[in-house]
Amino acid sequence: MIRFECDYTEGAHPRILERLVKTNEEQTPGYGMDAHCEKARGYIRQACQAEHADVHFLVGGTQANTTIIASVLRPHQGVIAANTGHIAVHETGAIEATGHKVLILPSDDGKLEAQQVRDLYEAHWNDMTHEHMVQPGLVYISHPTENGTTYSKAELEALSKVCRECKLPLMIDGARLGYGLAAQGSDLSLADIARLCDVFYIGGTKIGAMMGEAVVIINDVLKRDFRYIIKQNGGMLAKGRLLGIQFETLFEDGLYYEISQHAVDMAMLIRAAFAEKGVCFRYPSMTNQQFPILPDAVLQKINEKYSCSYWERVDAEHSAVRFCTSWATKKENVAMLIKDIQALL
Amino acid sequence: MIRFECDYTEGAHPRILERLVKTNEEQTPGYGMDAHCEKARGYIRQACQAEHADVHFLVGGTQANTTIIASVLRPHQGVIAANTGHIAVHETGAIEATGHKVLILPSDDGKLEAQQVRDLYEAHWNDMTHEHMVQPGLVYISHPTENGTTYSKAELEALSKVCRECKLPLMIDGARLGYGLAAQGSDLSLADIARLCDVFYIGGTKIGAMMGEAVVIINDVLKRDFRYIIKQNGGMLAKGRLLGIQFETLFEDGLYYEISQHAVDMAMLIRAAFAEKGVCFRYPSMTNQQFPILPDAVLQKINEKYSCSYWERVDAEHSAVRFCTSWATKKENVAMLIKDIQALL
Amino acid sequence: MIRFECDYTEGAHPRILERLVKTNEEQTPGYGMDAHCEKARGYIRQACQAEHADVHFLVGGTQANTTIIASVLRPHQGVIAANTGHIAVHETGAIEATGHKVLILPSDDGKLEAQQVRDLYEAHWNDMTHEHMVQPGLVYISHPTENGTTYSKAELEALSKVCRECKLPLMIDGARLGYGLAAQGSDLSLADIARLCDVFYIGGTKIGAMMGEAVVIINDVLKRDFRYIIKQNGGMLAKGRLLGIQFETLFEDGLYYEISQHAVDMAMLIRAAFAEKGVCFRYPSMTNQQFPILPDAVLQKINEKYSCSYWERVDAEHSAVRFCTSWATKKENVAMLIKDIQALL
Amino acid sequence: MIRFECDYTEGAHPRILERLVKTNEEQTPGYGMDAHCEKARGYIRQACQAEHADVHFLVGGTQANTTIIASVLRPHQGVIAANTGHIAVHETGAIEATGHKVLILPSDDGKLEAQQVRDLYEAHWNDMTHEHMVQPGLVYISHPTENGTTYSKAELEALSKVCRECKLPLMIDGARLGYGLAAQGSDLSLADIARLCDVFYIGGTKIGAMMGEAVVIINDVLKRDFRYIIKQNGGMLAKGRLLGIQFETLFEDGLYYEISQHAVDMAMLIRAAFAEKGVCFRYPSMTNQQFPILPDAVLQKINEKYSCSYWERVDAEHSAVRFCTSWATKKENVAMLIKDIQALL
């Protein structure tokens, strides 16, 4: 069985493992106060062109989302998200467990539009009973989204503008950020991301690291006491240097982008193979996740040899599924998959 | 600077790193549903002589405590702990953040006595206004404690008996469990631990692993839906197999005990060196943490070469400090420290 | 200005005030442990034909909802509700503040259908990633709904059956329960309500009392330690007898039904007046809330003399509004309103 | 049985009832937006000499405490309180249920000293691991305390000074505030209270009202969105005017002080009767709560005719109990009690 079901089926990029082995005997202070974390912070600030940003390393995405959101909101505030947002669907109510409602907006492709945010904001404040309703206090988007789609620079600028006008901080879930930046046609840089939002994170778990997400806080107001909130949410790794070492490796000479590019290239090959056979896609993704709509009979055949994620039933005879690539996706496996696609469709 | 300040100053035991390297390219499902986790679960059940136990792998101790406690308690219930308990002091209110009060009992050495628990239980239920007070719903102890002290089998049996009579589940924070089992004079086995409590965890972070705590649920009532609570608390590692591989390595042939024994042996050498010089100890610890009370002038000298944790001021000229050992503590460093102790005191 | 904007514009039914005056000097224990509360509990059990029910008196509806839901759910569970449900919209996230997600189902008229609940339940348990999603743990409906609509006996039986099959407790928000029971065409009795759900409450605030909601717990499993949860949620009134006295008065000889009937009768007169003029209604309500859709120009005229609640814009020239009646609605005011409707439309 | 067990054994002061009867048919908007609430706010601002204060009416004390504390604190912060503080003991963990730890300081008489607060503050910030501990974010005191003791103006000024220097808002639980102001020897006015703290509340429930606490927010920073937090915590009474009417009555011409003085006078008579017989008191209370230490045999006799609250066992043959007075305490009952004291001791 060759696994394309998600982007975390293997361990870590070999260079990361090597570095962990090489540094293993070093003695460092705990909790992210070591020299590796400090170095990684420097690389990330530089990559973001955000020299005053605070950078914190957390283990996973749910933890990063919960910690950021709990830190930003007051008790009566909620976070605006697309109905497909990870926090709205796939975190077992972690946000609600911190006391906050996720205020969902409908989205077909996983993206929020600037106008939707403005409308929700105005609807709240124009309602005479607004004190009886959850106040919007933060906007959450994912880039790329859970559906592999991406914001253009113009779209993100529009969203950012509305958020600033409405005094709503904007956070970006970047669990797969690298794949978004490497997407065909993307005109967004890491510096744009940092410039246009208040807080975001750079995903490591799905892009070469064993685990780890680098939270980057741009807005000074959101920086205060963040380490307390990390600790309270169980996210302060004792051997924090393990995260520092990984991000140091990813960002010291561009490995992060290299990995991202490889995965996107592999995904584009798969995409092209499906497209050539006239297969439609559930979402217009140019990133490492591809969502072909396949006849059930073909899917069954494919699944004998390859795992993919079942996404949803489209009609009586077709299903949307998800194929993911990563740093670890082997060219020969993609070639074999393509050959099988050509044969089966 | 040679670090004795805590037991997480290095990476991981070399055999764990080796195994991570060796398995790195394997493709597995995520979230702890892989074969390595399953194998590790088997080893742990066997070591605990608890074949029906549920075993879950979490990343850290605060996370483990929060997840267990949030899973067990109803909203109006609190968890009984010593005033020195990790959950009462050093988790930035993580338990309260899940809505629960920590009901503290005074303790000089970090341990709870059976009679204290019974008294608190009876005081609650005999109070006519008990509905206005937090109901005790769980008992938390650490073994060894944060002060390095350990329960004897008789003490743990007495505590367990009271808990069962009071229908209070007993949980054991085993962040340093191996060191407790390896302590000189300890008459407790892992099987005793499993037999006498309802849920506990076996610490990996401080005993050879990069990170990871193995939660073992003995009591059937506490097993239900535990994975949901893990996910909600941000503790479900995407690449769960990383934890499985580590615990597999630690438990397949006794590495966990070996590491624990080494650390305790090193600690006993340090202890003996201090004791020979007439130094008193803040707590009677036979585990990997030692708490000598040193003249401030001596401490200053020691700190030029060795780091240790400042614990508390004892009098105008003396301070209690903590020296920790671990799998990574080198015999030559201990020898050098001993020589310096002999010279300085 | 004559107010029809809501059903809590006046104080309390005169007989309730009288009783409060008459009992004012009595000395009683606090917190609902007095003889009036006990008597009221008896009357309510009798009215519900539920002699083993637990009955608790709380001050308001949001409090009742929060207390019940917090008591029933485990941390990873959510409560199913219509998107129009009070808990989903108008309680400033009180449910989320206790850590729980409201799992919303679309509803046009405010009611949930049995099949919707079954579908959500099955979708959850059939999803392979269900541990990553909030588990349904309770079903919340309002009777009558926030839109004035009511369940028929057949509908409630179907819903109850699904809930029991899915092991999902069913709770009924009865903030306006009396008006539902008194609705034209209703075939549900208080005993039916008690028989078909696990916990519900009988609203007093909107039906003659100064304040107060009587929570009736039918299901034994849900009874445990409920008073603790009341206290924790700030709902245990010191002078609890004030609630007992009011419910005693409402239920000792049918005042509750009498008040409800009066309000519904008044509402039906208003409804008929609008209907005669060809006015459409936003919801098919046969209860004390009426939702006519009015030309904006007419609405403006009406609002010079009468207050009603603005509900929503229907088209460029029409708005839906809400007229409410209560125990305090005067026949002469209704007559005047009707005359004005006839003149204006 | 004549009840002295608490200060909420009767209904409301007759003038309050009268006013409720008189205003019963008035139509007003809900949720505290009516003219009575507005008028009451004006009277209270005037009484506090705090014309810019925000005034909100809540139903009960636990609700007031929870709402204020939840509004002020960020997630990682806790509230400092005496170990005897109501929030630390008698609210079933309501504060923890909002996610916050109560940071307790030892107190013999229920009061906090300025130096204690400063010491805790400094201990937190001087600890190198402070990010692993709950950050102090607010100071809670009760005036009078749960033990009937009161702060002098000098004491409150010292506490206020420390709080301001430490940037810790100071809140005062004034559930029995009137009794504190009326206490023999008290040199504090309502204006002093308002001047020296950031937020406090004026208790109605225990001082003549049916129910109700008037929260007064002095510090502008704490005013923002407070009504949302009230609603979220279930404290926004639909018929809010009921609270407004009561506080209007209490504050329009000094009834609040008159009631308080009566209760304190009655308490002083009881105190004197015990003292004359050589009885000691558990706390030096000059307010409406008296805590004599009585021989158990005498207590038994007294309890045949009078109820009081059992407080705690003092020695094998003596118990401390609590006698409370209120607006409703009848002179003839006090006279009878005194006679019995004289006969029994």
mmCIF file of N, CA and C in Angstrom, chain C residues 75-113:
data_model
loop_
_atom_site.group_PDB
_atom_site.id
_atom_site.type_symbol
_atom_site.label_atom_id
_atom_site.label_comp_id
_atom_site.label_asym_id
_atom_site.label_seq_id
_atom_site.Cartn_x
_atom_site.Cartn_y
_atom_site.Cartn_z
ATOM 1 N N PRO C 75 -17.021 16.898 28.472
ATOM 2 C CA PRO C 75 -16.356 18.018 27.786
ATOM 3 C C PRO C 75 -16.354 17.960 26.259
ATOM 4 N N HIS C 76 -16.289 16.775 25.693
ATOM 5 C CA HIS C 76 -16.150 16.654 24.242
ATOM 6 C C HIS C 76 -17.499 16.588 23.545
ATOM 7 N N GLN C 77 -18.562 16.768 24.297
ATOM 8 C CA GLN C 77 -19.891 16.652 23.699
ATOM 9 C C GLN C 77 -20.518 18.015 23.456
ATOM 10 N N GLY C 78 -21.400 18.050 22.472
ATOM 11 C CA GLY C 78 -22.129 19.262 22.160
ATOM 12 C C GLY C 78 -23.620 19.016 22.217
ATOM 13 N N VAL C 79 -24.370 20.093 22.117
ATOM 14 C CA VAL C 79 -25.820 20.007 22.169
ATOM 15 C C VAL C 79 -26.383 20.359 20.793
ATOM 16 N N ILE C 80 -27.238 19.505 20.301
ATOM 17 C CA ILE C 80 -27.893 19.727 19.005
ATOM 18 C C ILE C 80 -29.031 20.725 19.184
ATOM 19 N N ALA C 81 -29.093 21.707 18.307
ATOM 20 C CA ALA C 81 -30.176 22.688 18.375
ATOM 21 C C ALA C 81 -30.479 23.215 16.982
ATOM 22 N N ALA C 82 -31.671 23.741 16.829
ATOM 23 C CA ALA C 82 -32.005 24.431 15.582
ATOM 24 C C ALA C 82 -31.164 25.703 15.484
ATOM 25 N N ASN C 83 -30.875 26.124 14.263
ATOM 26 C CA ASN C 83 -30.062 27.343 14.081
ATOM 27 C C ASN C 83 -30.742 28.563 14.688
ATOM 28 N N THR C 84 -32.032 28.476 14.910
ATOM 29 C CA THR C 84 -32.784 29.567 15.519
ATOM 30 C C THR C 84 -32.922 29.407 17.032
ATOM 31 N N GLY C 85 -32.419 28.318 17.569
ATOM 32 C CA GLY C 85 -32.562 28.051 19.004
ATOM 33 C C GLY C 85 -31.980 29.167 19.848
ATOM 34 N N HIS C 86 -32.615 29.427 20.955
ATOM 35 C CA HIS C 86 -32.165 30.528 21.816
ATOM 36 C C HIS C 86 -30.708 30.352 22.209
ATOM 37 N N ILE C 87 -30.329 29.118 22.538
ATOM 38 C CA ILE C 87 -28.944 28.865 22.947
ATOM 39 C C ILE C 87 -27.956 29.078 21.802
ATOM 40 N N ALA C 88 -28.447 28.981 20.565
ATOM 41 C CA ALA C 88 -27.554 29.134 19.416
ATOM 42 C C ALA C 88 -27.357 30.585 19.030
ATOM 43 N N VAL C 89 -28.257 31.439 19.466
ATOM 44 C CA VAL C 89 -28.267 32.805 18.949
ATOM 45 C C VAL C 89 -28.208 33.877 20.032
ATOM 46 N N HIS C 90 -29.014 33.734 21.044
ATOM 47 C CA HIS C 90 -29.301 34.882 21.901
ATOM 48 C C HIS C 90 -28.853 34.756 23.342
ATOM 49 N N GLU C 91 -27.805 33.996 23.574
ATOM 50 C CA GLU C 91 -27.339 33.896 24.957
ATOM 51 C C GLU C 91 -25.858 34.263 25.066
ATOM 52 N N THR C 92 -25.387 35.091 24.142
ATOM 53 C CA THR C 92 -23.994 35.588 24.184
ATOM 54 C C THR C 92 -22.999 34.459 24.419
ATOM 55 N N GLY C 93 -23.274 33.326 23.795
ATOM 56 C CA GLY C 93 -22.308 32.237 23.898
ATOM 57 C C GLY C 93 -22.223 31.609 25.274
ATOM 58 N N ALA C 94 -23.318 31.651 26.022
ATOM 59 C CA ALA C 94 -23.286 31.087 27.375
ATOM 60 C C ALA C 94 -22.963 29.593 27.354
ATOM 61 N N ILE C 95 -23.435 28.897 26.353
ATOM 62 C CA ILE C 95 -23.165 27.457 26.278
ATOM 63 C C ILE C 95 -21.683 27.236 25.971
ATOM 64 N N GLU C 96 -21.165 27.963 25.002
ATOM 65 C CA GLU C 96 -19.743 27.843 24.691
ATOM 66 C C GLU C 96 -18.903 28.223 25.915
ATOM 67 N N ALA C 97 -19.384 29.172 26.688
ATOM 68 C CA ALA C 97 -18.620 29.574 27.875
ATOM 69 C C ALA C 97 -18.494 28.426 28.872
ATOM 70 N N THR C 98 -19.401 27.460 28.812
ATOM 71 C CA THR C 98 -19.242 26.278 29.667
ATOM 72 C C THR C 98 -18.423 25.205 28.960
ATOM 73 N N GLY C 99 -17.944 25.525 27.750
ATOM 74 C CA GLY C 99 -17.031 24.611 27.062
ATOM 75 C C GLY C 99 -17.638 23.777 25.962
ATOM 76 N N HIS C 100 -18.903 24.014 25.645
ATOM 77 C CA HIS C 100 -19.585 23.121 24.719
ATOM 78 C C HIS C 100 -20.049 23.806 23.442
ATOM 79 N N LYS C 101 -19.923 23.085 22.357
ATOM 80 C CA LYS C 101 -20.365 23.582 21.062
ATOM 81 C C LYS C 101 -21.861 23.349 20.908
ATOM 82 N N VAL C 102 -22.540 24.287 20.283
ATOM 83 C CA VAL C 102 -23.920 24.069 19.873
ATOM 84 C C VAL C 102 -23.874 23.553 18.441
ATOM 85 N N LEU C 103 -24.355 22.344 18.264
ATOM 86 C CA LEU C 103 -24.333 21.702 16.944
ATOM 87 C C LEU C 103 -25.629 22.054 16.240
ATOM 88 N N ILE C 104 -25.558 22.980 15.289
ATOM 89 C CA ILE C 104 -26.810 23.492 14.765
ATOM 90 C C ILE C 104 -27.313 22.715 13.556
ATOM 91 N N LEU C 105 -28.616 22.617 13.500
ATOM 92 C CA LEU C 105 -29.324 22.021 12.370
ATOM 93 C C LEU C 105 -30.210 23.097 11.765
ATOM 94 N N PRO C 106 -30.296 23.125 10.442
ATOM 95 C CA PRO C 106 -31.113 24.172 9.817
ATOM 96 C C PRO C 106 -32.599 23.948 10.115
ATOM 97 N N SER C 107 -33.290 25.054 10.309
ATOM 98 C CA SER C 107 -34.724 24.962 10.559
ATOM 99 C C SER C 107 -35.388 26.208 10.022
ATOM 100 N N ASP C 108 -36.482 26.013 9.339
ATOM 101 C CA ASP C 108 -37.166 27.154 8.773
ATOM 102 C C ASP C 108 -38.116 27.781 9.779
ATOM 103 N N ASP C 109 -38.703 26.957 10.609
ATOM 104 C CA ASP C 109 -39.750 27.448 11.515
ATOM 105 C C ASP C 109 -39.338 27.348 12.989
ATOM 106 N N GLY C 110 -38.098 26.913 13.232
ATOM 107 C CA GLY C 110 -37.638 26.833 14.614
ATOM 108 C C GLY C 110 -37.710 25.430 15.206
ATOM 109 N N LYS C 111 -38.341 24.508 14.465
ATOM 110 C CA LYS C 111 -38.495 23.145 14.978
ATOM 111 C C LYS C 111 -37.413 22.222 14.397
ATOM 112 N N LEU C 112 -37.093 21.197 15.159
ATOM 113 C CA LEU C 112 -36.216 20.137 14.665
ATOM 114 C C LEU C 112 -37.076 18.947 14.265
ATOM 115 N N GLU C 113 -36.646 18.250 13.231
ATOM 116 C CA GLU C 113 -37.340 17.016 12.859
ATOM 117 C C GLU C 113 -36.550 15.809 13.355
#
